[in-house]
Structure formats: structure tokens, C-alpha cells
Short mmCIF file of C-alpha atoms in Angstrom, two decimals:
data_model
loop_
_atom_site.label_atom_id
_atom_site.label_comp_id
_atom_site.label_asym_id
_atom_site.label_seq_id
_atom_site.Cartn_x
_atom_site.Cartn_y
_atom_site.Cartn_z
CA VAL A 22 -23.73 -11.58 46.73
CA GLN A 23 -22.84 -7.92 46.56
CA LEU A 24 -21.43 -6.28 43.46
CA VAL A 25 -19.83 -2.84 43.70
CA GLU A 26 -18.80 -0.97 40.55
CA SER A 27 -16.33 1.87 40.33
CA GLY A 28 -14.36 3.77 37.75
CA GLY A 29 -17.02 5.64 35.86
CA GLY A 30 -16.75 9.31 34.95
CA LEU A 31 -16.55 11.88 32.20
CA VAL A 32 -14.19 11.41 29.29
CA GLN A 33 -13.70 12.92 25.83
CA THR A 34 -14.34 11.09 22.60
CA GLY A 35 -11.43 8.74 21.89
CA GLY A 36 -10.51 8.46 25.53
CA SER A 37 -10.32 5.48 27.88
CA LEU A 38 -11.81 4.37 31.16
CA ARG A 39 -11.51 1.23 33.25
CA LEU A 40 -14.47 -0.01 35.28
CA SER A 41 -14.12 -2.38 38.17
CA CYS A 42 -16.67 -4.69 39.77
CA ALA A 43 -15.80 -6.20 43.14
CA ALA A 44 -17.92 -9.24 44.17
CA SER A 45 -18.33 -10.19 47.80
CA GLY A 46 -20.57 -12.26 49.96
CA ARG A 47 -21.35 -15.68 48.55
CA ALA A 48 -19.92 -14.76 45.14
CA SER A 49 -18.47 -17.75 43.37
CA SER A 50 -15.48 -17.70 41.09
CA THR A 51 -17.40 -20.11 38.88
CA SER A 52 -20.19 -17.61 38.22
CA ALA A 53 -20.42 -15.93 34.85
CA MET A 54 -20.18 -12.16 35.08
CA ALA A 55 -21.12 -9.46 32.63
CA TRP A 56 -21.39 -5.78 31.99
CA PHE A 57 -24.60 -4.23 30.76
CA ARG A 58 -25.36 -0.62 30.02
CA GLN A 59 -28.45 1.55 29.89
CA PRO A 60 -28.26 4.66 27.74
CA PRO A 61 -30.65 7.51 28.57
CA GLY A 62 -34.20 6.59 27.61
CA LYS A 63 -33.23 3.14 26.32
CA ASN A 64 -33.37 -0.45 27.53
CA ARG A 65 -30.54 -2.18 29.32
CA GLU A 66 -28.24 -3.87 26.84
CA PHE A 67 -25.50 -6.49 26.96
CA VAL A 68 -21.96 -5.17 26.56
CA THR A 69 -19.64 -8.06 27.41
CA GLY A 70 -19.41 -11.18 29.58
CA ILE A 71 -16.90 -13.65 30.90
CA THR A 72 -17.48 -17.24 31.86
CA GLY A 73 -16.81 -18.73 35.25
CA ARG A 74 -13.03 -18.96 35.78
CA GLY A 75 -12.56 -16.57 32.86
CA GLY A 76 -12.11 -19.12 30.11
CA SER A 77 -14.25 -17.40 27.47
CA THR A 78 -15.57 -13.95 26.67
CA ALA A 79 -18.34 -12.49 24.57
CA TYR A 80 -18.85 -8.95 23.27
CA ALA A 81 -21.60 -6.93 21.68
CA ASP A 82 -20.74 -6.00 18.09
CA SER A 83 -20.84 -2.29 19.05
CA VAL A 84 -17.85 -2.66 21.39
CA LYS A 85 -15.73 -5.39 19.77
CA GLY A 86 -12.16 -4.26 19.36
CA ARG A 87 -12.60 -1.34 21.77
CA PHE A 88 -13.64 -2.93 25.09
CA THR A 89 -11.94 -5.75 26.97
CA ILE A 90 -13.33 -7.72 29.89
CA SER A 91 -11.03 -9.49 32.32
CA ARG A 92 -11.33 -11.27 35.61
CA ASP A 93 -9.07 -11.62 38.67
CA ILE A 94 -10.18 -14.84 40.30
CA ALA A 95 -8.13 -14.28 43.48
CA SER A 96 -9.82 -10.96 44.29
CA ASN A 97 -13.17 -11.87 42.69
CA THR A 98 -13.05 -8.69 40.63
CA VAL A 99 -14.06 -8.10 37.02
CA TYR A 100 -12.71 -5.28 34.96
CA LEU A 101 -13.94 -3.53 31.81
CA GLN A 102 -11.27 -1.66 29.93
CA MET A 103 -12.90 0.79 27.54
CA SER A 104 -10.93 2.46 24.78
CA SER A 105 -11.72 4.65 21.76
CA LEU A 106 -14.85 5.77 23.55
CA LYS A 107 -17.65 7.35 21.57
CA PRO A 108 -20.57 9.56 22.63
CA GLU A 109 -22.93 6.63 22.00
CA ASP A 110 -21.12 4.73 24.79
CA THR A 111 -22.64 7.16 27.27
CA ALA A 112 -24.77 5.16 29.71
CA VAL A 113 -25.06 3.81 33.22
CA TYR A 114 -22.89 0.69 33.27
CA TYR A 115 -23.96 -2.24 35.44
CA CYS A 116 -22.05 -5.28 36.60
CA ALA A 117 -24.06 -8.51 36.82
CA ALA A 118 -23.49 -12.08 37.97
CA ARG A 119 -25.32 -15.28 37.50
CA VAL A 120 -25.03 -18.61 39.28
CA SER A 121 -24.46 -20.40 35.97
CA PRO A 122 -20.88 -20.36 34.66
CA TYR A 123 -22.12 -19.51 31.13
CA VAL A 124 -22.55 -15.99 29.74
CA ASN A 125 -26.01 -14.98 28.59
CA VAL A 126 -26.89 -11.75 26.77
CA ASN A 127 -30.32 -11.37 28.41
CA PRO A 128 -30.41 -9.26 31.58
CA TRP A 129 -33.20 -11.31 33.13
CA GLU A 130 -30.83 -14.29 33.24
CA TYR A 131 -28.67 -12.62 35.85
CA ASP A 132 -29.21 -13.08 39.55
CA TYR A 133 -27.19 -10.24 41.08
CA TRP A 134 -26.63 -6.61 39.99
CA GLY A 135 -24.48 -3.76 41.07
CA GLN A 136 -25.79 -0.23 41.63
CA GLY A 137 -24.39 1.08 38.36
CA THR A 138 -21.78 3.64 37.47
CA GLN A 139 -22.22 6.56 35.04
CA VAL A 140 -20.00 6.83 32.00
CA THR A 141 -20.31 10.02 29.96
CA VAL A 142 -18.41 10.52 26.73
CA SER A 143 -18.32 14.12 25.49
CA SER A 144 -18.06 14.98 21.80
#
């Protein structure tokens, strides 16, 4: 399974960005997928996840109401729409997938990872 993220960049506080994660190879539409982020000098943290087939979602408290995860089953692509961005959202954002259809907030539960995309929010 290969995961390729795109859409990162530099944005001002209050702005928006949309990240994409395209899955290929033996990626399954029943796999749970998630976004994690790693701020400079900090551990990787869960941002949001979506179950296999996109039935349910989960969000970290820090992004609830600002970020939205969605999934296009046909193209095997997951999106992260980020709005009202804050400087503390600055991080490398990673797409992850796991064989299980259920979302988990722990990074070690995920089997496949993308290369990451940088998101920088300027104040």
C-alpha cells in the first residue's frame, strides 16, 4: 500500500488548506484511515480518522469544529479540510492506514504511512 499526501503549504492564521491522501497498491476501501501530525520537537499526534467505508469519524479535541475528514471510496482518496488555522496547527501532517476498519488514536496501530506534508501557519 502506498499513501501519497499533497496540499500542504504556508497559510496565514485564520486561513484554510485541504490535504489529500491518495492510496494505491493493495489499499482496501474497508481500511480505516487517519491523519496524524508532528509539530516541531514534539511527538506524532492523532488529528482525525475515518472508518472503513467512511461511516464514522473521530477528531482530536484541538481540531473539532475546524477540521473535516472525508473519503472518496471510488478513488481511494482521503481529504482533510482545515479551516480557521492557528499557528499551533503548524506541523508535518501524515496520512496513515490500517488493515482494521476501525479508527485508533495510537500511531503504532497503523500499518502504512505517507511521507508527510508540511503545513505552516503564520501569525
